[in-house]
mmCIF file of C-alpha atoms in Angstrom:
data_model
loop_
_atom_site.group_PDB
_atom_site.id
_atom_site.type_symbol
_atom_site.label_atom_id
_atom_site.label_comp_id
_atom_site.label_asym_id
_atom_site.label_seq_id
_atom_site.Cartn_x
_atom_site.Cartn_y
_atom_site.Cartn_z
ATOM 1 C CA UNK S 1 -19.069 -108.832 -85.515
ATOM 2 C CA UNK S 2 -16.653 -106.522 -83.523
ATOM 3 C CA UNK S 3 -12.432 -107.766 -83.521
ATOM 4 C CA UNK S 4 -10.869 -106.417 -80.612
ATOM 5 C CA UNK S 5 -7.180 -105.965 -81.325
ATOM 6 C CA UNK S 6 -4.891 -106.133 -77.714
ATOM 7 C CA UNK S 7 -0.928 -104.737 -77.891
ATOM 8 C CA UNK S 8 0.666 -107.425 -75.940
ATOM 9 C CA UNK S 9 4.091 -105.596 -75.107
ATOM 10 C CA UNK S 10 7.238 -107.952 -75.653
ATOM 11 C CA UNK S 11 5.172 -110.718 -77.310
ATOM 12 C CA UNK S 12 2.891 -109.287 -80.239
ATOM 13 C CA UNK S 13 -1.020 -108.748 -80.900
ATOM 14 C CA UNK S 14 -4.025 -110.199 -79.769
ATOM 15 C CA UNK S 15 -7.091 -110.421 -81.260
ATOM 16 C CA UNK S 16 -10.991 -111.249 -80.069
ATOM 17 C CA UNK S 17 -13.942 -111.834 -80.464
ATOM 18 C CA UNK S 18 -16.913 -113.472 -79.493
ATOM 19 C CA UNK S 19 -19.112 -116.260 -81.431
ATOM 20 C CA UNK S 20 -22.490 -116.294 -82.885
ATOM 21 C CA UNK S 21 -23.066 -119.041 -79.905
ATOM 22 C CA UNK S 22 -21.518 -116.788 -77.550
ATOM 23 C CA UNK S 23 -18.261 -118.361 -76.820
ATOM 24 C CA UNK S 24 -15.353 -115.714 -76.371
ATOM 25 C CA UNK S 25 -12.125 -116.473 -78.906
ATOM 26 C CA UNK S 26 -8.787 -115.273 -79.118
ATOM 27 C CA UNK S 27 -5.286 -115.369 -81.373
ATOM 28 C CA UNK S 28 -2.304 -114.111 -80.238
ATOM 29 C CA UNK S 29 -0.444 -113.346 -82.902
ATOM 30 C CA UNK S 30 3.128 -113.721 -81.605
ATOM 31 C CA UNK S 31 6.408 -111.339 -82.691
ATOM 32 C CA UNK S 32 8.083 -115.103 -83.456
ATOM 33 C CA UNK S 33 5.615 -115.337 -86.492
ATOM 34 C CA UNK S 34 3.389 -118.047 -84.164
ATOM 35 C CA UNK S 35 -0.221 -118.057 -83.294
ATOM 36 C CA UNK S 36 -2.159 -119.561 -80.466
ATOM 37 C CA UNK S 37 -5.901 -119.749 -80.423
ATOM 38 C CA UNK S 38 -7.608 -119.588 -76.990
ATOM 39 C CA UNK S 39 -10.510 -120.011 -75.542
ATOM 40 C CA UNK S 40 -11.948 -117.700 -72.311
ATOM 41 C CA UNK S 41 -13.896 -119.677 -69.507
ATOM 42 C CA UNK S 42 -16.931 -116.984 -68.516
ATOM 43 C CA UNK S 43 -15.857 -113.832 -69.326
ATOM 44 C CA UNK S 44 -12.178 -113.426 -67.681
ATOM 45 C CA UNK S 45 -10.302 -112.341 -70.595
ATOM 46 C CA UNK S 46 -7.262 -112.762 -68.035
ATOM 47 C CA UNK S 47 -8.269 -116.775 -67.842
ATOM 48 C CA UNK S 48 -7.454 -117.997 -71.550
ATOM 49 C CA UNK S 49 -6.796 -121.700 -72.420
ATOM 50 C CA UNK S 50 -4.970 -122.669 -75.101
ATOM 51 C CA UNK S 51 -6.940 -124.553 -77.634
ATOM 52 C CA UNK S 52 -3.887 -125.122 -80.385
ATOM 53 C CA UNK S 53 -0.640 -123.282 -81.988
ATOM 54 C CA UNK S 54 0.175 -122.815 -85.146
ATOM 55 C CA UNK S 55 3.711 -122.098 -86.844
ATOM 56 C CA UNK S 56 3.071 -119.200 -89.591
ATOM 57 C CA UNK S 57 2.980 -122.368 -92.385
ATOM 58 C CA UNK S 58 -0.212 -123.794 -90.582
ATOM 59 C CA UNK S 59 -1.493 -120.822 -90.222
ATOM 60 C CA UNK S 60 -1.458 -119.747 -93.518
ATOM 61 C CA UNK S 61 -2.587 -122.900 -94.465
ATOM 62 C CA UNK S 62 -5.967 -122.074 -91.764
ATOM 63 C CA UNK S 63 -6.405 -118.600 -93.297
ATOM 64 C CA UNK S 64 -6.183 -120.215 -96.915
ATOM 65 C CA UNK S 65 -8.542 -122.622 -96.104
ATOM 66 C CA UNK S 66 -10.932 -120.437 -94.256
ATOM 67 C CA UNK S 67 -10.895 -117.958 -96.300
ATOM 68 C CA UNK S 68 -10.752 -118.974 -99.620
ATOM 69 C CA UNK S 69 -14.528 -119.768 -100.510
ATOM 70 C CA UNK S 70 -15.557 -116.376 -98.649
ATOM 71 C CA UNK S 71 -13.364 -114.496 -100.933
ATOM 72 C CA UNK S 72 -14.832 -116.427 -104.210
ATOM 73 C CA UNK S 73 -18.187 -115.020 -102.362
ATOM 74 C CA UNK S 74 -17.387 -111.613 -101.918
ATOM 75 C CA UNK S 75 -15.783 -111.163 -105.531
ATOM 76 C CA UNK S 76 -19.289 -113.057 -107.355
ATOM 77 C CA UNK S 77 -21.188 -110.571 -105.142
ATOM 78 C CA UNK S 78 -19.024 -107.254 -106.001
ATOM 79 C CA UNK S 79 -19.110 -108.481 -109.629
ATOM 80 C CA UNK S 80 -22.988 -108.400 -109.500
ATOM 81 C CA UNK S 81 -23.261 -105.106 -107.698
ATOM 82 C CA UNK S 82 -20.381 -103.094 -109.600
ATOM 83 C CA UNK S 83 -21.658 -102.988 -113.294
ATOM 84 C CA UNK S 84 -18.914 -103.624 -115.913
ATOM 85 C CA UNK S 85 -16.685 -105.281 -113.208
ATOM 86 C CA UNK S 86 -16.409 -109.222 -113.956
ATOM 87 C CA UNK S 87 -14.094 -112.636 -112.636
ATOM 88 C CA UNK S 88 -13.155 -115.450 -114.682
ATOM 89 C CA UNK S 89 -10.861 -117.881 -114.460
ATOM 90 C CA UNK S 90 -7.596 -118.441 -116.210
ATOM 91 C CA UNK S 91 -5.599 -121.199 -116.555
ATOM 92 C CA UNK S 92 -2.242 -121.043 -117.145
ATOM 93 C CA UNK S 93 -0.865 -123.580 -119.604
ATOM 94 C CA UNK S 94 2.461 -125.788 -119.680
ATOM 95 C CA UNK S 95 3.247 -123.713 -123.057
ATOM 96 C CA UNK S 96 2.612 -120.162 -121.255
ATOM 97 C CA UNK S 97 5.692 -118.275 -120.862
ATOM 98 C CA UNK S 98 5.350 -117.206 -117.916
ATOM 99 C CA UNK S 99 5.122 -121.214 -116.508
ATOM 100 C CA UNK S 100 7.743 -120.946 -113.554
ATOM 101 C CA UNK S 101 8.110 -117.014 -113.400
ATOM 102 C CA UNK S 102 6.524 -114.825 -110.746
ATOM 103 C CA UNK S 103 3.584 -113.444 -111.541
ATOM 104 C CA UNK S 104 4.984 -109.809 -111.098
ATOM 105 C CA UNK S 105 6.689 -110.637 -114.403
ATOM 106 C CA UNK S 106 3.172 -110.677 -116.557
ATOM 107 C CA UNK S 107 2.940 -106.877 -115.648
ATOM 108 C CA UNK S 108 -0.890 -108.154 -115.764
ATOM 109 C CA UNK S 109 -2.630 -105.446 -113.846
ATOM 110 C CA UNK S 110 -0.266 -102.650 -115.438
ATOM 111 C CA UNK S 111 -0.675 -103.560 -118.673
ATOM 112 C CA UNK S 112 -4.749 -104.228 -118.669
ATOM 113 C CA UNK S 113 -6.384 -102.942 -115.181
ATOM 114 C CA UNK S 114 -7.315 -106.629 -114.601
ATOM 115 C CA UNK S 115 -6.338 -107.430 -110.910
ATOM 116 C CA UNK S 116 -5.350 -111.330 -110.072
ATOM 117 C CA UNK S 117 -6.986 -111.916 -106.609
ATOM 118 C CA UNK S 118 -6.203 -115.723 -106.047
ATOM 119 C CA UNK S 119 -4.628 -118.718 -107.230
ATOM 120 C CA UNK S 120 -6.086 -122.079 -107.237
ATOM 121 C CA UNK S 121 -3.443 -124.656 -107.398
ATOM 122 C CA UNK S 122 -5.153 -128.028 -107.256
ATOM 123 C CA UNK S 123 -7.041 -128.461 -103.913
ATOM 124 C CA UNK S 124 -4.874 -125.001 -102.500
ATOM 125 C CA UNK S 125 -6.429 -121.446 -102.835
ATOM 126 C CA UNK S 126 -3.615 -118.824 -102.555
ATOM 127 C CA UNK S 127 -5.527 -115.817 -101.866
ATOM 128 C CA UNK S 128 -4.194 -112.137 -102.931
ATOM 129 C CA UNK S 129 -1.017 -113.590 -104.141
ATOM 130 C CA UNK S 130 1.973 -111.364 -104.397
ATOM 131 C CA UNK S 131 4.232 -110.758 -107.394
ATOM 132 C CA UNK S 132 6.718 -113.066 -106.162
ATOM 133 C CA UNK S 133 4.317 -116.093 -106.445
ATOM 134 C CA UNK S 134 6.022 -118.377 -109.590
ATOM 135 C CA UNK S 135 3.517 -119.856 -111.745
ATOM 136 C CA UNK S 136 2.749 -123.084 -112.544
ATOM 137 C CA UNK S 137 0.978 -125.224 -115.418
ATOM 138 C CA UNK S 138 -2.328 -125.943 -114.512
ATOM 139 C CA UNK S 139 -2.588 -122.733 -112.006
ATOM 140 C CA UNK S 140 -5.790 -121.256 -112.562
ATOM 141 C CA UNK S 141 -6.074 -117.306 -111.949
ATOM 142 C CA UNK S 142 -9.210 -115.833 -110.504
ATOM 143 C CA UNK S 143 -9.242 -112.269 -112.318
ATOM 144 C CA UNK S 144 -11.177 -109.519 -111.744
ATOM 145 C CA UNK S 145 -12.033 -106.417 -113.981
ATOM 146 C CA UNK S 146 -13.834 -106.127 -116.516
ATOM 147 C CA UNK S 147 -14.264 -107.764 -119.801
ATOM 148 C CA UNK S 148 -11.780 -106.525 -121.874
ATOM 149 C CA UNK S 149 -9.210 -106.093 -119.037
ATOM 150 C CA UNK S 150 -9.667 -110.044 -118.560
ATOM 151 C CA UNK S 151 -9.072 -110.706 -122.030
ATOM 152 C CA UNK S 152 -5.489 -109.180 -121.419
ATOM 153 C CA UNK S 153 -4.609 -110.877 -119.080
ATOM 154 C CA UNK S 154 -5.805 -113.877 -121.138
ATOM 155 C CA UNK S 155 -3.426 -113.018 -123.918
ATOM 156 C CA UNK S 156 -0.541 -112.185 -121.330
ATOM 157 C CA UNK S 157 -0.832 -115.679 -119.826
ATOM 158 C CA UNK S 158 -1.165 -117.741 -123.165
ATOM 159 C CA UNK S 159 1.655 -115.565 -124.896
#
């Protein structure tokens, strides 16, 4: 699927595409940290109706949402095709001591290669989290590297 990315000048980015049914979709991604998904009648790209906006909360929430089971996908699939290369989860504890630090603080991927590539916090996914993201009990990391690299970051999070 081709994404066609459009410089809007003085408001910000906009990106299309078309559908598997062949409608025509687009987001403007707005400088004010907004979105607005449109929709093209025929094929005037100049003729877009908005279909909804989103604040950059809601659409965070969208991409989480959207995205998260695709990127449990594509890790299970790179595991299989990458030998050595493996994701488990692990679940942080109320005892761990790094319950209500950032995860930058574990030093995780530093100290055993192991990358953390999502968060599941109850029913939320935070994909690719950053090291600001605090911790808390019951968070369960989705790490990625390989066996022994996992079992760091096992022994990081339990302390």
């Amino acid at each position: 699927m081709d994404v066609n990315e459009v410089l809007l000048p003085g408001v910000g980015l906009r990106y299309e595409f078309t559908t598997h049914a062949g409608d025509r979709i687009g987001v403007v991604a707005r400088r004010t940290g907004e979105f607005e998904v449109v929709g093209y009648a025929g094929g005037d790209l100049d003729e877009g109706r908005p279909l909804f906006r989103l604040n950059e909360e809601e659409a965070d929430a969208l991409a989480q949402i959207l995205g998260a089971p695709r990127i449990a996908e594509r890790f299970a699939d790179l595991t299989r095709e990458v030998p050595g290369l493996s994701t488990e989860p692990v679940r942080v504890t109320p005892g761990s001591p790094y319950v209500d630090r950032p995860l930058g603080h574990t030093r995780a991927r530093t100290r055993t290669g192991a990358s953390v590539v999502a968060i599941v916090r109850g029913e939320d996914v935070i994909a690719s989290p950053g090291p600001d993201e605090v911790l808390r009990p019951g968070d369960v990391l989705v790490v990625v590297g390989t066996q022994d690299g996992i079992a760091g970051v096992t022994r990081i999070i339990r302390g």
